[in-house]
PDB file of C-alpha atoms in Angstrom:
ATOM      1  CA  THR A1134      22.555  11.379  43.205  1.00 49.00           C
ATOM      2  CA  GLU A1135      23.257   8.206  45.164  1.00 49.00           C
ATOM      3  CA  ILE A1136      20.589   5.649  44.443  1.00 56.00           C
ATOM      4  CA  PRO A1137      19.318   3.800  47.545  1.00 55.00           C
ATOM      5  CA  ASP A1138      18.986   0.008  47.464  1.00 57.00           C
ATOM      6  CA  ASP A1139      15.892   0.014  49.679  1.00 68.00           C
ATOM      7  CA  PRO A1140      12.768   0.423  47.483  1.00 70.00           C
ATOM      8  CA  ARG A1141      11.008   2.327  50.271  1.00 80.00           C
ATOM      9  CA  ALA A1142      13.889   4.782  50.455  1.00 79.00           C
ATOM     10  CA  GLY A1143      13.660   5.206  46.692  1.00 79.00           C
ATOM     11  CA  GLU A1144       9.959   5.979  46.928  1.00 87.00           C
ATOM     12  CA  LYS A1145      10.610   8.578  49.631  1.00 91.00           C
ATOM     13  CA  LEU A1146      13.332  10.205  47.546  1.00 91.00           C
ATOM     14  CA  THR A1147      11.011  10.293  44.519  1.00 91.00           C
ATOM     15  CA  ALA A1148       8.293  11.939  46.628  1.00 94.00           C
ATOM     16  CA  LEU A1149      10.818  14.482  47.931  1.00 94.00           C
ATOM     17  CA  TYR A1150      11.934  15.435  44.403  1.00 94.00           C
ATOM     18  CA  GLU A1151       8.305  15.769  43.315  1.00 94.00           C
ATOM     19  CA  LYS A1152       7.358  17.909  46.308  1.00 94.00           C
ATOM     20  CA  SER A1153      10.311  20.232  45.789  1.00 95.00           C
ATOM     21  CA  GLY A1154       9.873  20.350  41.983  1.00 95.00           C
ATOM     22  CA  LYS A1155      13.376  19.043  41.275  1.00 96.00           C
ATOM     23  CA  TRP A1156      12.405  17.425  37.988  1.00 97.00           C
ATOM     24  CA  HIS A1157      15.892  17.164  36.460  1.00 96.00           C
ATOM     25  CA  ALA A1158      17.121  15.425  39.599  1.00 96.00           C
ATOM     26  CA  LEU A1159      14.112  13.093  39.591  1.00 96.00           C
ATOM     27  CA  ILE A1160      14.682  12.140  35.957  1.00 97.00           C
ATOM     28  CA  GLU A1161      18.339  11.429  36.674  1.00 96.00           C
ATOM     29  CA  PHE A1162      17.300   9.335  39.675  1.00 96.00           C
ATOM     30  CA  LEU A1163      14.842   7.309  37.557  1.00 96.00           C
ATOM     31  CA  ASN A1164      17.445   6.817  34.820  1.00 97.00           C
ATOM     32  CA  GLY A1165      19.872   5.627  37.477  1.00 95.00           C
ATOM     33  CA  GLN A1166      17.345   3.051  38.599  1.00 95.00           C
ATOM     34  CA  ILE A1167      16.978   1.875  35.004  1.00 96.00           C
ATOM     35  CA  ARG A1168      20.744   1.479  34.626  1.00 95.00           C
ATOM     36  CA  ARG A1169      20.899  -0.670  37.783  1.00 94.00           C
ATOM     37  CA  LEU A1170      18.315  -3.144  36.494  1.00 95.00           C
ATOM     38  CA  ASP A1171      19.232  -6.402  34.752  1.00 96.00           C
ATOM     39  CA  ASP A1172      19.079  -6.467  30.954  1.00 94.00           C
ATOM     40  CA  ASP A1173      16.000  -8.706  30.970  1.00 95.00           C
ATOM     41  CA  ALA A1174      14.039  -6.557  33.460  1.00 96.00           C
ATOM     42  CA  THR A1175      11.896  -5.174  30.627  1.00 96.00           C
ATOM     43  CA  GLU A1176       8.715  -4.532  32.586  1.00 96.00           C
ATOM     44  CA  GLU A1177      10.507  -2.648  35.362  1.00 96.00           C
ATOM     45  CA  LYS A1178      12.492  -0.529  32.903  1.00 97.00           C
ATOM     46  CA  THR A1179       9.380   0.237  30.898  1.00 98.00           C
ATOM     47  CA  ALA A1180       7.444   1.322  33.986  1.00 97.00           C
ATOM     48  CA  LEU A1181      10.253   3.733  34.974  1.00 97.00           C
ATOM     49  CA  LEU A1182      10.428   5.145  31.445  1.00 98.00           C
ATOM     50  CA  PHE A1183       6.694   5.836  31.513  1.00 98.00           C
ATOM     51  CA  GLN A1184       7.267   7.759  34.749  1.00 97.00           C
ATOM     52  CA  ILE A1185       9.874   9.864  32.964  1.00 98.00           C
ATOM     53  CA  ILE A1186       7.401  10.518  30.142  1.00 98.00           C
ATOM     54  CA  GLU A1187       4.826  11.776  32.647  1.00 97.00           C
ATOM     55  CA  ILE A1188       7.336  14.397  33.792  1.00 97.00           C
ATOM     56  CA  TYR A1189       8.257  15.507  30.256  1.00 98.00           C
ATOM     57  CA  GLN A1190       4.670  15.813  29.048  1.00 96.00           C
ATOM     58  CA  ASP A1191       3.186  17.508  32.127  1.00 96.00           C
ATOM     59  CA  PRO A1192       2.937  21.304  31.546  1.00 96.00           C
ATOM     60  CA  SER A1193       3.394  21.886  35.276  1.00 95.00           C
ATOM     61  CA  ARG A1194       6.592  19.850  35.505  1.00 96.00           C
ATOM     62  CA  LEU A1195       9.216  19.783  32.757  1.00 95.00           C
ATOM     63  CA  PRO A1196       7.382  19.822  29.405  1.00 96.00           C
ATOM     64  CA  VAL A1197       9.754  18.898  26.571  1.00 97.00           C
ATOM     65  CA  GLU A1198       7.967  17.244  23.629  1.00 96.00           C
ATOM     66  CA  GLU A1199      11.138  15.992  21.952  1.00 97.00           C
ATOM     67  CA  MET A1200      12.164  14.220  25.181  1.00 98.00           C
ATOM     68  CA  VAL A1201       8.723  12.602  25.324  1.00 98.00           C
ATOM     69  CA  ILE A1202       9.344  11.191  21.849  1.00 98.00           C
ATOM     70  CA  GLN A1203      12.886  10.088  22.705  1.00 98.00           C
ATOM     71  CA  THR A1204      11.662   8.299  25.823  1.00 98.00           C
ATOM     72  CA  TYR A1205       8.894   6.510  23.931  1.00 98.00           C
ATOM     73  CA  ASN A1206      11.575   5.355  21.505  1.00 98.00           C
ATOM     74  CA  ARG A1207      13.600   4.043  24.450  1.00 98.00           C
ATOM     75  CA  ILE A1208      10.562   2.008  25.498  1.00 98.00           C
ATOM     76  CA  VAL A1209      10.215   0.574  21.999  1.00 97.00           C
ATOM     77  CA  GLN A1210      13.896  -0.393  22.051  1.00 96.00           C
ATOM     78  CA  GLU A1211      13.326  -2.235  25.323  1.00 96.00           C
ATOM     79  CA  SER A1212       9.924  -3.648  24.342  1.00 96.00           C
ATOM     80  CA  PRO A1213       9.352  -3.635  20.542  1.00 95.00           C
ATOM     81  CA  THR A1214       5.746  -4.840  20.927  1.00 93.00           C
ATOM     82  CA  ASN A1215       4.684  -2.203  23.452  1.00 96.00           C
ATOM     83  CA  VAL A1216       1.415  -1.041  21.882  1.00 94.00           C
ATOM     84  CA  ARG A1217       0.999   1.956  24.164  1.00 96.00           C
ATOM     85  CA  ALA A1218       4.409   3.353  23.238  1.00 98.00           C
ATOM     86  CA  LEU A1219       3.993   2.642  19.513  1.00 97.00           C
ATOM     87  CA  ASP A1220       0.516   4.207  19.391  1.00 97.00           C
ATOM     88  CA  ASN A1221       1.696   7.331  21.221  1.00 97.00           C
ATOM     89  CA  LEU A1222       4.725   7.658  18.942  1.00 98.00           C
ATOM     90  CA  ALA A1223       2.533   7.299  15.861  1.00 97.00           C
ATOM     91  CA  GLU A1224       0.141   9.961  17.127  1.00 97.00           C
ATOM     92  CA  ARG A1225       2.939  12.418  17.880  1.00 97.00           C
ATOM     93  CA  TYR A1226       4.729  11.888  14.558  1.00 98.00           C
ATOM     94  CA  GLU A1227       1.441  12.352  12.694  1.00 97.00           C
ATOM     95  CA  ASP A1228       0.664  15.574  14.584  1.00 96.00           C
ATOM     96  CA  ALA A1229       4.163  16.864  13.783  1.00 96.00           C
ATOM     97  CA  HIS A1230       3.940  15.774  10.097  1.00 97.00           C
ATOM     98  CA  ARG A1231       7.047  13.650  10.583  1.00 98.00           C
ATOM     99  CA  TRP A1232       5.997  11.173   7.954  1.00 98.00           C
ATOM    100  CA  SER A1233       9.206   9.175   7.664  1.00 98.00           C
ATOM    101  CA  GLU A1234       9.312   8.475  11.406  1.00 98.00           C
ATOM    102  CA  LEU A1235       5.596   7.664  11.373  1.00 98.00           C
ATOM    103  CA  VAL A1236       6.132   5.069   8.656  1.00 98.00           C
ATOM    104  CA  GLN A1237       8.917   3.454  10.662  1.00 97.00           C
ATOM    105  CA  VAL A1238       6.634   3.164  13.693  1.00 98.00           C
ATOM    106  CA  LEU A1239       3.824   1.671  11.601  1.00 98.00           C
ATOM    107  CA  ARG A1240       6.255  -0.825  10.078  1.00 97.00           C
ATOM    108  CA  LYS A1241       7.260  -1.885  13.584  1.00 96.00           C
ATOM    109  CA  LYS A1242       3.597  -2.450  14.367  1.00 96.00           C
ATOM    110  CA  ILE A1243       3.242  -4.511  11.177  1.00 96.00           C
ATOM    111  CA  ALA A1244       6.180  -6.708  12.187  1.00 94.00           C
ATOM    112  CA  THR A1245       4.387  -7.827  15.349  1.00 90.00           C
ATOM    113  CA  CYS A1246       0.735  -7.677  14.233  1.00 93.00           C
ATOM    114  CA  VAL A1247      -1.210 -10.942  14.027  1.00 91.00           C
ATOM    115  CA  ASP A1248      -4.753  -9.611  13.494  1.00 95.00           C
ATOM    116  CA  GLU A1249      -5.635  -9.632   9.789  1.00 96.00           C
ATOM    117  CA  ASP A1250      -8.004  -6.652   9.910  1.00 96.00           C
ATOM    118  CA  GLU A1251      -5.499  -4.548  11.849  1.00 96.00           C
ATOM    119  CA  LEU A1252      -2.739  -5.620   9.474  1.00 97.00           C
ATOM    120  CA  LEU A1253      -4.815  -4.536   6.479  1.00 98.00           C
ATOM    121  CA  ASP A1254      -5.406  -1.139   8.092  1.00 97.00           C
ATOM    122  CA  LEU A1255      -1.674  -0.718   8.750  1.00 98.00           C
ATOM    123  CA  TYR A1256      -0.809  -1.609   5.140  1.00 98.00           C
ATOM    124  CA  LEU A1257      -3.333   0.995   3.948  1.00 98.00           C
ATOM    125  CA  GLN A1258      -1.882   3.664   6.248  1.00 98.00           C
ATOM    126  CA  VAL A1259       1.703   3.022   5.137  1.00 98.00           C
ATOM    127  CA  ALA A1260       0.824   2.903   1.436  1.00 98.00           C
ATOM    128  CA  ASP A1261      -1.153   6.152   1.717  1.00 97.00           C
ATOM    129  CA  LEU A1262       1.728   7.889   3.512  1.00 98.00           C
ATOM    130  CA  TYR A1263       4.222   6.849   0.835  1.00 98.00           C
ATOM    131  CA  VAL A1264       1.928   7.994  -1.991  1.00 96.00           C
ATOM    132  CA  SER A1265       0.204  11.098  -0.624  1.00 96.00           C
ATOM    133  CA  LYS A1266       2.690  12.485   1.902  1.00 97.00           C
ATOM    134  CA  MET A1267       6.149  11.326   0.827  1.00 97.00           C
ATOM    135  CA  SER A1268       5.769  11.078  -2.981  1.00 96.00           C
ATOM    136  CA  ASN A1269       7.540   7.737  -2.902  1.00 97.00           C
ATOM    137  CA  GLU A1270       5.426   5.415  -5.012  1.00 96.00           C
ATOM    138  CA  SER A1271       8.153   2.773  -5.275  1.00 96.00           C
ATOM    139  CA  GLN A1272       8.047   2.238  -1.516  1.00 97.00           C
ATOM    140  CA  ALA A1273       4.237   2.085  -1.603  1.00 98.00           C
ATOM    141  CA  ILE A1274       4.087  -0.742  -4.152  1.00 98.00           C
ATOM    142  CA  PRO A1275       4.912  -3.671  -1.805  1.00 97.00           C
ATOM    143  CA  PHE A1276       2.273  -2.519   0.675  1.00 98.00           C
ATOM    144  CA  LEU A1277      -0.358  -2.050  -2.038  1.00 98.00           C
ATOM    145  CA  GLU A1278       0.382  -5.565  -3.268  1.00 97.00           C
ATOM    146  CA  LEU A1279       0.086  -6.895   0.302  1.00 97.00           C
ATOM    147  CA  ILE A1280      -3.301  -5.184   0.609  1.00 98.00           C
ATOM    148  CA  LEU A1281      -4.520  -7.067  -2.462  1.00 97.00           C
ATOM    149  CA  GLU A1282      -3.347 -10.361  -0.968  1.00 96.00           C
ATOM    150  CA  LEU A1283      -5.678  -9.743   1.984  1.00 96.00           C
ATOM    151  CA  ASP A1284      -8.382  -7.852   0.081  1.00 96.00           C
ATOM    152  CA  PRO A1285      -8.329  -8.866  -3.612  1.00 95.00           C
ATOM    153  CA  GLN A1286     -11.520  -6.921  -4.338  1.00 95.00           C
ATOM    154  CA  ASN A1287     -10.111  -3.538  -3.308  1.00 97.00           C
ATOM    155  CA  LEU A1288     -10.746  -1.720  -6.578  1.00 96.00           C
ATOM    156  CA  GLN A1289      -9.201   1.550  -5.385  1.00 96.00           C
ATOM    157  CA  VAL A1290      -5.879  -0.155  -4.664  1.00 97.00           C
ATOM    158  CA  VAL A1291      -5.915  -1.922  -8.041  1.00 97.00           C
ATOM    159  CA  ARG A1292      -6.406   1.424  -9.775  1.00 96.00           C
ATOM    160  CA  THR A1293      -3.738   3.122  -7.667  1.00 97.00           C
ATOM    161  CA  LEU A1294      -1.273   0.426  -8.678  1.00 97.00           C
ATOM    162  CA  ARG A1295      -2.258   0.894 -12.328  1.00 97.00           C
ATOM    163  CA  GLN A1296      -1.420   4.593 -12.206  1.00 96.00           C
ATOM    164  CA  ILE A1297       1.923   3.860 -10.552  1.00 97.00           C
ATOM    165  CA  TYR A1298       2.853   1.155 -13.073  1.00 97.00           C
ATOM    166  CA  LYS A1299       1.801   3.406 -15.962  1.00 96.00           C
ATOM    167  CA  GLY A1300       4.126   6.096 -14.691  1.00 95.00           C
ATOM    168  CA  LYS A1301       6.965   3.637 -14.281  1.00 95.00           C
ATOM    169  CA  HIS A1302       6.294   1.940 -17.647  1.00 95.00           C
ATOM    170  CA  ASN A1303       6.205  -1.445 -15.925  1.00 97.00           C
ATOM    171  CA  LEU A1304       4.086  -3.076 -18.597  1.00 97.00           C
ATOM    172  CA  GLU A1305       3.849  -6.594 -17.159  1.00 96.00           C
ATOM    173  CA  ARG A1306       2.658  -5.346 -13.787  1.00 97.00           C
ATOM    174  CA  LEU A1307       0.387  -2.825 -15.518  1.00 97.00           C
ATOM    175  CA  CYS A1308      -1.190  -5.673 -17.451  1.00 97.00           C
ATOM    176  CA  ALA A1309      -1.766  -7.559 -14.186  1.00 96.00           C
ATOM    177  CA  THR A1310      -3.768  -4.633 -12.775  1.00 97.00           C
ATOM    178  CA  TYR A1311      -6.102  -4.695 -15.778  1.00 97.00           C
ATOM    179  CA  GLU A1312      -6.592  -8.428 -15.346  1.00 96.00           C
ATOM    180  CA  ALA A1313      -7.236  -7.984 -11.618  1.00 96.00           C
ATOM    181  CA  GLU A1314      -9.878  -5.323 -12.239  1.00 97.00           C
ATOM    182  CA  LEU A1315     -11.568  -7.421 -14.916  1.00 97.00           C
ATOM    183  CA  GLN A1316     -12.091 -10.073 -12.244  1.00 94.00           C
ATOM    184  CA  LEU A1317     -14.198  -7.531 -10.344  1.00 94.00           C
ATOM    185  CA  LEU A1318     -16.307  -6.193 -13.222  1.00 94.00           C
ATOM    186  CA  GLY A1319     -19.056  -7.625 -15.338  1.00 92.00           C
ATOM    187  CA  GLY A1320     -20.943  -6.858 -18.542  1.00 91.00           C
ATOM    188  CA  ALA A1321     -20.485  -3.550 -20.331  1.00 91.00           C
ATOM    189  CA  ASP A1322     -18.270  -2.220 -17.511  1.00 94.00           C
ATOM    190  CA  ARG A1323     -15.524  -4.480 -18.883  1.00 96.00           C
ATOM    191  CA  GLU A1324     -15.433  -2.851 -22.329  1.00 96.00           C
ATOM    192  CA  PRO A1325     -13.165   0.183 -21.647  1.00 96.00           C
ATOM    193  CA  LEU A1326     -10.656  -2.004 -19.791  1.00 97.00           C
ATOM    194  CA  LEU A1327     -10.664  -4.646 -22.501  1.00 97.00           C
ATOM    195  CA  ASN A1328      -9.998  -1.957 -25.104  1.00 96.00           C
ATOM    196  CA  GLU A1329      -6.927  -0.758 -23.206  1.00 97.00           C
ATOM    197  CA  LEU A1330      -5.747  -4.261 -22.359  1.00 98.00           C
ATOM    198  CA  ALA A1331      -6.059  -5.459 -25.958  1.00 98.00           C
ATOM    199  CA  THR A1332      -3.918  -2.543 -27.132  1.00 97.00           C
ATOM    200  CA  LEU A1333      -1.358  -3.126 -24.379  1.00 98.00           C
ATOM    201  CA  THR A1334      -0.989  -6.853 -25.009  1.00 98.00           C
ATOM    202  CA  ALA A1335      -0.912  -6.481 -28.798  1.00 97.00           C
ATOM    203  CA  GLU A1336       1.231  -3.381 -29.291  1.00 96.00           C
ATOM    204  CA  LYS A1337       3.485  -3.252 -26.203  1.00 96.00           C
ATOM    205  CA  LEU A1338       3.822  -6.796 -24.868  1.00 97.00           C
ATOM    206  CA  TYR A1339       3.375  -8.643 -28.191  1.00 97.00           C
ATOM    207  CA  ARG A1340       1.228 -11.255 -26.483  1.00 97.00           C
ATOM    208  CA  TYR A1341      -0.929 -11.795 -29.513  1.00 97.00           C
ATOM    209  CA  ASP A1342      -2.926 -14.764 -28.221  1.00 97.00           C
ATOM    210  CA  ASP A1343      -3.982 -12.775 -25.149  1.00 97.00           C
ATOM    211  CA  ALA A1344      -4.842  -9.754 -27.283  1.00 98.00           C
ATOM    212  CA  ILE A1345      -6.994 -11.903 -29.570  1.00 97.00           C
ATOM    213  CA  GLU A1346      -8.941 -13.259 -26.599  1.00 97.00           C
ATOM    214  CA  HIS A1347      -9.547  -9.752 -25.278  1.00 98.00           C
ATOM    215  CA  LEU A1348     -10.706  -8.549 -28.682  1.00 97.00           C
ATOM    216  CA  ARG A1349     -13.052 -11.492 -29.085  1.00 96.00           C
ATOM    217  CA  GLU A1350     -14.652 -10.677 -25.762  1.00 96.00           C
ATOM    218  CA  LEU A1351     -14.927  -7.031 -26.771  1.00 96.00           C
ATOM    219  CA  ILE A1352     -16.791  -7.980 -29.934  1.00 94.00           C
ATOM    220  CA  SER A1353     -19.102 -10.305 -27.996  1.00 93.00           C
ATOM    221  CA  LEU A1354     -19.919  -7.394 -25.653  1.00 94.00           C
ATOM    222  CA  ASN A1355     -20.318  -4.911 -28.485  1.00 93.00           C
ATOM    223  CA  PRO A1356     -20.565  -6.405 -32.003  1.00 90.00           C
ATOM    224  CA  ARG A1357     -20.477  -2.877 -33.486  1.00 88.00           C
ATOM    225  CA  ASN A1358     -17.020  -2.111 -32.029  1.00 92.00           C
ATOM    226  CA  GLU A1359     -15.309  -1.317 -35.326  1.00 90.00           C
ATOM    227  CA  ARG A1360     -11.927  -0.697 -33.742  1.00 94.00           C
ATOM    228  CA  ALA A1361     -11.934  -4.150 -32.135  1.00 96.00           C
ATOM    229  CA  HIS A1362     -12.883  -5.782 -35.423  1.00 93.00           C
ATOM    230  CA  LYS A1363     -10.046  -4.060 -37.300  1.00 93.00           C
ATOM    231  CA  MET A1364      -7.489  -4.907 -34.622  1.00 97.00           C
ATOM    232  CA  LEU A1365      -8.597  -8.537 -34.628  1.00 97.00           C
ATOM    233  CA  GLU A1366      -8.388  -8.748 -38.411  1.00 93.00           C
ATOM    234  CA  ARG A1367      -4.875  -7.289 -38.296  1.00 95.00           C
ATOM    235  CA  LEU A1368      -3.746  -9.763 -35.639  1.00 97.00           C
ATOM    236  CA  PHE A1369      -5.175 -12.719 -37.545  1.00 95.00           C
ATOM    237  CA  THR A1370      -3.264 -11.722 -40.675  1.00 93.00           C
ATOM    238  CA  GLN A1371      -0.132 -10.864 -38.689  1.00 95.00           C
ATOM    239  CA  THR A1372      -0.124 -14.290 -37.033  1.00 95.00           C
ATOM    240  CA  GLU A1373      -1.299 -16.031 -40.237  1.00 94.00           C
ATOM    241  CA  ARG A1374      -4.398 -17.434 -38.608  1.00 94.00           C
ATOM    242  CA  TRP A1375      -6.231 -17.531 -41.889  1.00 92.00           C
ATOM    243  CA  PHE A1376      -9.077 -19.793 -40.868  1.00 92.00           C
ATOM    244  CA  ASP A1377      -9.921 -17.464 -37.969  1.00 93.00           C
ATOM    245  CA  TYR A1378      -9.572 -14.466 -40.281  1.00 89.00           C
ATOM    246  CA  VAL A1379     -12.036 -15.880 -42.806  1.00 88.00           C
ATOM    247  CA  GLU A1380     -14.443 -16.909 -40.051  1.00 89.00           C
ATOM    248  CA  LEU A1381     -14.355 -13.368 -38.625  1.00 89.00           C
ATOM    249  CA  LEU A1382     -15.037 -11.807 -42.039  1.00 87.00           C
ATOM    250  CA  GLU A1383     -17.899 -14.215 -42.721  1.00 84.00           C
ATOM    251  CA  ASP A1384     -19.429 -13.346 -39.388  1.00 85.00           C
ATOM    252  CA  ARG A1385     -19.083  -9.646 -40.144  1.00 81.00           C
ATOM    253  CA  LEU A1386     -20.635 -10.183 -43.574  1.00 81.00           C
ATOM    254  CA  ALA A1387     -23.636 -11.919 -42.027  1.00 77.00           C
ATOM    255  CA  ASN A1388     -24.157  -9.031 -39.615  1.00 73.00           C
ATOM    256  CA  SER A1389     -23.496  -6.156 -42.033  1.00 73.00           C
ATOM    257  CA  ARG A1390     -26.444  -3.844 -42.540  1.00 68.00           C
ATOM    258  CA  THR A1391     -25.335  -1.899 -45.609  1.00 65.00           C
ATOM    259  CA  LYS A1392     -24.558  -2.990 -49.147  1.00 69.00           C
ATOM    260  CA  ARG A1393     -21.377  -0.901 -49.125  1.00 71.00           C
ATOM    261  CA  LYS A1394     -20.086  -2.720 -46.027  1.00 70.00           C
ATOM    262  CA  LYS A1395     -20.893  -6.110 -47.494  1.00 67.00           C
ATOM    263  CA  VAL A1396     -19.023  -5.288 -50.712  1.00 62.00           C
ATOM    264  CA  GLU A1397     -16.027  -4.148 -48.695  1.00 73.00           C
ATOM    265  CA  ILE A1398     -15.941  -7.404 -46.713  1.00 69.00           C
ATOM    266  CA  LEU A1399     -16.434  -9.541 -49.818  1.00 74.00           C
ATOM    267  CA  GLN A1400     -13.461  -7.849 -51.459  1.00 67.00           C
ATOM    268  CA  ARG A1401     -11.308  -8.753 -48.445  1.00 71.00           C
ATOM    269  CA  LEU A1402     -12.592 -12.297 -48.495  1.00 68.00           C
ATOM    270  CA  GLY A1403     -11.755 -12.535 -52.175  1.00 60.00           C
TER     271      GLY A1403
END
C-alpha cells in the first residue's frame, strides 16, 4: 500500500480500512508509517504501535495474543521506560506462566525505577519468581541481598537466604544470616540461633573467638545450658585460655546445686 504524505489522507485511509475490516492492510499501513518516521520520533512510533495493539487484542478485529506481546516488546525497544507497555507485558507473561520473560520485564522496570518502595516490591517479585517458580536460587540471591539493603529488618528474607546458603554450603554467608537475624531478636528468642551459630563458628569456620562470645551469651541467657558450658570448656582448653577456663569452672562450682556436680568440677580444677 502506498503511504500518503498528507496526514489527513492517512486518516481517511485508516478509516476506510477500519470500515471495510481490512485489518491486515491497516496493520501494514501503520507499520509503513512507523518505518517512514525518523529514528528519534519515539512518541509518534509508540502511538502507532499502540494502535496496532488495539487491532490485535480486539476480538472483533484481528485477535492474536502473541502479536500483542510482540508489539508491546517493540514499544519497549523504542521506549525502554514506557510503563504502560512494561506493565501490560508483565501481566500477560504472568497470566501465561512465562516466568523467564516476566523476570526480564521486571528487571527492565528495576533498571529505570527511582522510587524506593516500588523498587523494593520489584526486588521481592523477582526473588520470589526465581525461588518459587523457576527453582533458581542462585539467581534469587542478589535480589534477596538487595531487599535487605533497603529493608534490613525483613526477617522472612533473612531466613530464606539462610536456607539457600545452607543448601549451597556457603558457610560465611550462612553465618552472616544468623548474625543479621540476631540483630532483630532479643532475650530468649536468641538462644536457638546462638546455639547454631556457636556450633557453626567453632566446628565449621574455626572462628574460635566468635564462638566463645556466642557461648558466653548463651550461658548468660540460660546458665543451665549444659551443652554451651561443655563447648566453652572445650574451646578454652583447645585455645589454651587457661585463665578463662579456670574462671568458668569456678563460676560453675559456685552455681552447682548437687554435691556430685561440685566434686566433678573440683576434679577438673585440680
